[in-house]
Amino acid sequence: MLRGRPTLASVLLCCICLPVLTQGNKLKLCSLDSIARVESLIKDKDLKLLDCMLYTPTTGDYKQNCPRSTLNCFADEVNVLIEESNKNIAAKTLFRMLKSLAGRIDQSESECLQCESHKEEKVEKFLSDLLEILKQNNSEHC
């Protein structure tokens, strides 16, 4: 049985280390920078002029046990947006962020829709839906 200082040290370590260790999973799914990137893309006047349609998953897809495939789909479509706009550095960074975030989610892909199964939407709707999903993700994990 521990007595004195070793006991106090053990108790303090448990009180400090355990909460930090249990939050590790939440912190790795937090992505505040991605929200700022999407908001900057929404404000980009050149992207508003693009006449392209992008496959757009819904918040329902994200909630129905398919967060990884939803984020991967958004990332792939952001890549299409990069090709269409030929310039956007914020979109390239967002693509990497979404791929990284999706890679940290443990999910079975079996019952999830393929990206091409989602409805095609204009750039503004695509970005607003992505923003909503990222905000939802951060409210759960940050």
PDB file of C-alpha atoms in Angstrom:
ATOM      1  CA  MET A   1       0.000   0.000   0.000  1.00  0.00           C
ATOM      2  CA  LEU A   2       1.302   3.434  -0.953  1.00  0.00           C
ATOM      3  CA  ARG A   3       1.613   6.132   1.723  1.00  0.00           C
ATOM      4  CA  GLY A   4       2.619   9.751   1.792  1.00  0.00           C
ATOM      5  CA  ARG A   5       4.081  11.449  -1.245  1.00  0.00           C
ATOM      6  CA  PRO A   6       3.972   8.453  -3.616  1.00  0.00           C
ATOM      7  CA  THR A   7       0.226   8.150  -2.970  1.00  0.00           C
ATOM      8  CA  LEU A   8      -0.355  11.837  -3.573  1.00  0.00           C
ATOM      9  CA  ALA A   9       1.712  11.715  -6.769  1.00  0.00           C
ATOM     10  CA  SER A  10      -0.267   8.703  -8.036  1.00  0.00           C
ATOM     11  CA  VAL A  11      -3.593  10.387  -7.342  1.00  0.00           C
ATOM     12  CA  LEU A  12      -2.499  13.595  -9.072  1.00  0.00           C
ATOM     13  CA  LEU A  13      -1.234  11.695 -12.114  1.00  0.00           C
ATOM     14  CA  CYS A  14      -4.552   9.872 -12.430  1.00  0.00           C
ATOM     15  CA  CYS A  15      -6.522  13.108 -12.109  1.00  0.00           C
ATOM     16  CA  ILE A  16      -4.432  14.828 -14.771  1.00  0.00           C
ATOM     17  CA  CYS A  17      -3.571  12.045 -17.218  1.00  0.00           C
ATOM     18  CA  LEU A  18      -6.867  10.167 -17.472  1.00  0.00           C
ATOM     19  CA  PRO A  19      -8.966  13.120 -18.726  1.00  0.00           C
ATOM     20  CA  VAL A  20      -6.288  13.984 -21.280  1.00  0.00           C
ATOM     21  CA  LEU A  21      -6.072  10.399 -22.524  1.00  0.00           C
ATOM     22  CA  THR A  22      -9.843  10.033 -22.853  1.00  0.00           C
ATOM     23  CA  GLN A  23     -10.110  13.281 -24.832  1.00  0.00           C
ATOM     24  CA  GLY A  24      -7.509  12.146 -27.365  1.00  0.00           C
ATOM     25  CA  ASN A  25     -10.110  10.573 -29.640  1.00  0.00           C
ATOM     26  CA  LYS A  26     -12.278  13.687 -29.591  1.00  0.00           C
ATOM     27  CA  LEU A  27      -9.371  15.988 -30.360  1.00  0.00           C
ATOM     28  CA  LYS A  28      -8.240  14.020 -33.387  1.00  0.00           C
ATOM     29  CA  LEU A  29     -11.637  14.505 -35.062  1.00  0.00           C
ATOM     30  CA  CYS A  30     -11.757  18.225 -34.363  1.00  0.00           C
ATOM     31  CA  SER A  31     -11.077  20.395 -37.418  1.00  0.00           C
ATOM     32  CA  LEU A  32     -11.673  24.091 -36.796  1.00  0.00           C
ATOM     33  CA  ASP A  33      -9.409  25.198 -39.658  1.00  0.00           C
ATOM     34  CA  SER A  34     -11.544  23.369 -42.190  1.00  0.00           C
ATOM     35  CA  ILE A  35     -14.521  25.568 -41.304  1.00  0.00           C
ATOM     36  CA  ALA A  36     -12.472  28.705 -41.936  1.00  0.00           C
ATOM     37  CA  ARG A  37     -11.348  27.308 -45.310  1.00  0.00           C
ATOM     38  CA  VAL A  38     -14.908  26.554 -46.411  1.00  0.00           C
ATOM     39  CA  GLU A  39     -16.075  29.993 -45.294  1.00  0.00           C
ATOM     40  CA  SER A  40     -13.313  31.607 -47.381  1.00  0.00           C
ATOM     41  CA  LEU A  41     -14.376  29.538 -50.399  1.00  0.00           C
ATOM     42  CA  ILE A  42     -17.987  30.601 -49.925  1.00  0.00           C
ATOM     43  CA  LYS A  43     -16.855  34.237 -50.121  1.00  0.00           C
ATOM     44  CA  ASP A  44     -14.726  33.631 -53.247  1.00  0.00           C
ATOM     45  CA  LYS A  45     -16.481  35.469 -56.091  1.00  0.00           C
ATOM     46  CA  ASP A  46     -14.702  33.446 -58.797  1.00  0.00           C
ATOM     47  CA  LEU A  47     -16.105  30.169 -57.465  1.00  0.00           C
ATOM     48  CA  LYS A  48     -19.623  31.595 -57.547  1.00  0.00           C
ATOM     49  CA  LEU A  49     -19.217  32.108 -61.280  1.00  0.00           C
ATOM     50  CA  LEU A  50     -18.370  28.457 -61.910  1.00  0.00           C
ATOM     51  CA  ASP A  51     -21.084  26.558 -63.681  1.00  0.00           C
ATOM     52  CA  CYS A  52     -20.298  23.104 -62.395  1.00  0.00           C
ATOM     53  CA  MET A  53     -22.342  20.597 -60.469  1.00  0.00           C
ATOM     54  CA  LEU A  54     -20.829  18.602 -57.604  1.00  0.00           C
ATOM     55  CA  TYR A  55     -22.038  15.423 -55.905  1.00  0.00           C
ATOM     56  CA  THR A  56     -23.262  16.606 -52.514  1.00  0.00           C
ATOM     57  CA  PRO A  57     -23.868  14.265 -49.574  1.00  0.00           C
ATOM     58  CA  THR A  58     -26.397  15.375 -46.979  1.00  0.00           C
ATOM     59  CA  THR A  59     -26.200  15.705 -43.222  1.00  0.00           C
ATOM     60  CA  GLY A  60     -28.362  12.585 -43.117  1.00  0.00           C
ATOM     61  CA  ASP A  61     -25.634  10.659 -44.932  1.00  0.00           C
ATOM     62  CA  TYR A  62     -23.122  11.882 -42.383  1.00  0.00           C
ATOM     63  CA  LYS A  63     -25.339  10.989 -39.406  1.00  0.00           C
ATOM     64  CA  GLN A  64     -26.318   7.534 -40.697  1.00  0.00           C
ATOM     65  CA  ASN A  65     -23.023   5.858 -39.791  1.00  0.00           C
ATOM     66  CA  CYS A  66     -21.269   7.148 -42.900  1.00  0.00           C
ATOM     67  CA  PRO A  67     -19.088  10.061 -41.771  1.00  0.00           C
ATOM     68  CA  ARG A  68     -15.946   8.712 -43.433  1.00  0.00           C
ATOM     69  CA  SER A  69     -17.498   8.136 -46.852  1.00  0.00           C
ATOM     70  CA  THR A  70     -19.325  11.476 -46.633  1.00  0.00           C
ATOM     71  CA  LEU A  71     -16.093  13.381 -45.928  1.00  0.00           C
ATOM     72  CA  ASN A  72     -14.228  11.405 -48.610  1.00  0.00           C
ATOM     73  CA  CYS A  73     -16.926  12.326 -51.117  1.00  0.00           C
ATOM     74  CA  PHE A  74     -16.695  15.980 -50.178  1.00  0.00           C
ATOM     75  CA  ALA A  75     -12.895  15.786 -50.489  1.00  0.00           C
ATOM     76  CA  ASP A  76     -13.117  14.200 -53.941  1.00  0.00           C
ATOM     77  CA  GLU A  77     -15.570  16.852 -55.075  1.00  0.00           C
ATOM     78  CA  VAL A  78     -13.358  19.621 -53.661  1.00  0.00           C
ATOM     79  CA  ASN A  79     -10.673  18.125 -55.893  1.00  0.00           C
ATOM     80  CA  VAL A  80     -13.037  18.548 -58.861  1.00  0.00           C
ATOM     81  CA  LEU A  81     -13.571  22.133 -57.752  1.00  0.00           C
ATOM     82  CA  ILE A  82      -9.792  22.636 -57.760  1.00  0.00           C
ATOM     83  CA  GLU A  83      -9.574  21.351 -61.332  1.00  0.00           C
ATOM     84  CA  GLU A  84     -12.469  23.536 -62.461  1.00  0.00           C
ATOM     85  CA  SER A  85     -11.163  26.706 -60.813  1.00  0.00           C
ATOM     86  CA  ASN A  86      -7.498  26.149 -61.759  1.00  0.00           C
ATOM     87  CA  LYS A  87      -6.169  28.254 -58.930  1.00  0.00           C
ATOM     88  CA  ASN A  88      -7.603  27.913 -55.480  1.00  0.00           C
ATOM     89  CA  ILE A  89      -4.989  27.274 -52.783  1.00  0.00           C
ATOM     90  CA  ALA A  90      -7.654  27.303 -50.036  1.00  0.00           C
ATOM     91  CA  ALA A  91      -9.426  24.453 -51.839  1.00  0.00           C
ATOM     92  CA  LYS A  92      -6.203  22.433 -52.082  1.00  0.00           C
ATOM     93  CA  THR A  93      -5.629  22.824 -48.359  1.00  0.00           C
ATOM     94  CA  LEU A  94      -9.265  21.926 -47.663  1.00  0.00           C
ATOM     95  CA  PHE A  95      -8.905  18.782 -49.800  1.00  0.00           C
ATOM     96  CA  ARG A  96      -5.952  17.619 -47.673  1.00  0.00           C
ATOM     97  CA  MET A  97      -7.792  18.478 -44.446  1.00  0.00           C
ATOM     98  CA  LEU A  98     -10.899  16.525 -45.440  1.00  0.00           C
ATOM     99  CA  LYS A  99      -8.887  13.472 -46.532  1.00  0.00           C
ATOM    100  CA  SER A 100      -6.952  13.570 -43.258  1.00  0.00           C
ATOM    101  CA  LEU A 101     -10.113  13.954 -41.192  1.00  0.00           C
ATOM    102  CA  ALA A 102     -11.865  11.133 -43.054  1.00  0.00           C
ATOM    103  CA  GLY A 103      -8.837   8.883 -42.550  1.00  0.00           C
ATOM    104  CA  ARG A 104      -9.116   9.300 -38.767  1.00  0.00           C
ATOM    105  CA  ILE A 105     -12.703   8.014 -38.669  1.00  0.00           C
ATOM    106  CA  ASP A 106     -13.228   4.335 -38.037  1.00  0.00           C
ATOM    107  CA  GLN A 107     -16.193   3.263 -40.142  1.00  0.00           C
ATOM    108  CA  SER A 108     -17.416   0.335 -42.178  1.00  0.00           C
ATOM    109  CA  GLU A 109     -18.116   1.432 -45.747  1.00  0.00           C
ATOM    110  CA  SER A 110     -20.477  -1.404 -46.637  1.00  0.00           C
ATOM    111  CA  GLU A 111     -23.848   0.320 -46.248  1.00  0.00           C
ATOM    112  CA  CYS A 112     -22.799   3.787 -47.390  1.00  0.00           C
ATOM    113  CA  LEU A 113     -23.692   5.325 -50.742  1.00  0.00           C
ATOM    114  CA  GLN A 114     -21.055   5.824 -53.388  1.00  0.00           C
ATOM    115  CA  CYS A 115     -20.241   9.463 -53.998  1.00  0.00           C
ATOM    116  CA  GLU A 116     -21.787   9.360 -57.476  1.00  0.00           C
ATOM    117  CA  SER A 117     -25.110   8.287 -55.952  1.00  0.00           C
ATOM    118  CA  HIS A 118     -25.608  11.667 -54.301  1.00  0.00           C
ATOM    119  CA  LYS A 119     -27.532  14.506 -55.888  1.00  0.00           C
ATOM    120  CA  GLU A 120     -25.526  16.996 -57.916  1.00  0.00           C
ATOM    121  CA  GLU A 121     -25.709  20.551 -56.610  1.00  0.00           C
ATOM    122  CA  LYS A 122     -24.276  23.933 -57.556  1.00  0.00           C
ATOM    123  CA  VAL A 123     -21.051  25.108 -55.899  1.00  0.00           C
ATOM    124  CA  GLU A 124     -22.830  27.364 -53.376  1.00  0.00           C
ATOM    125  CA  LYS A 125     -25.095  24.557 -52.112  1.00  0.00           C
ATOM    126  CA  PHE A 126     -22.180  22.097 -52.055  1.00  0.00           C
ATOM    127  CA  LEU A 127     -20.080  24.445 -49.899  1.00  0.00           C
ATOM    128  CA  SER A 128     -22.939  25.348 -47.552  1.00  0.00           C
ATOM    129  CA  ASP A 129     -23.733  21.654 -46.975  1.00  0.00           C
ATOM    130  CA  LEU A 130     -20.052  20.914 -46.368  1.00  0.00           C
ATOM    131  CA  LEU A 131     -19.885  23.782 -43.886  1.00  0.00           C
ATOM    132  CA  GLU A 132     -22.943  22.475 -42.038  1.00  0.00           C
ATOM    133  CA  ILE A 133     -21.431  18.979 -41.764  1.00  0.00           C
ATOM    134  CA  LEU A 134     -18.077  20.306 -40.558  1.00  0.00           C
ATOM    135  CA  LYS A 135     -19.817  22.433 -37.920  1.00  0.00           C
ATOM    136  CA  GLN A 136     -21.795  19.394 -36.798  1.00  0.00           C
ATOM    137  CA  ASN A 137     -18.596  17.320 -36.627  1.00  0.00           C
ATOM    138  CA  ASN A 138     -16.846  19.985 -34.567  1.00  0.00           C
ATOM    139  CA  SER A 139     -19.798  20.386 -32.194  1.00  0.00           C
ATOM    140  CA  GLU A 140     -19.483  16.667 -31.437  1.00  0.00           C
ATOM    141  CA  HIS A 141     -15.680  16.416 -31.268  1.00  0.00           C
ATOM    142  CA  CYS A 142     -14.179  19.754 -30.207  1.00  0.00           C
TER     143      CYS A 142
END
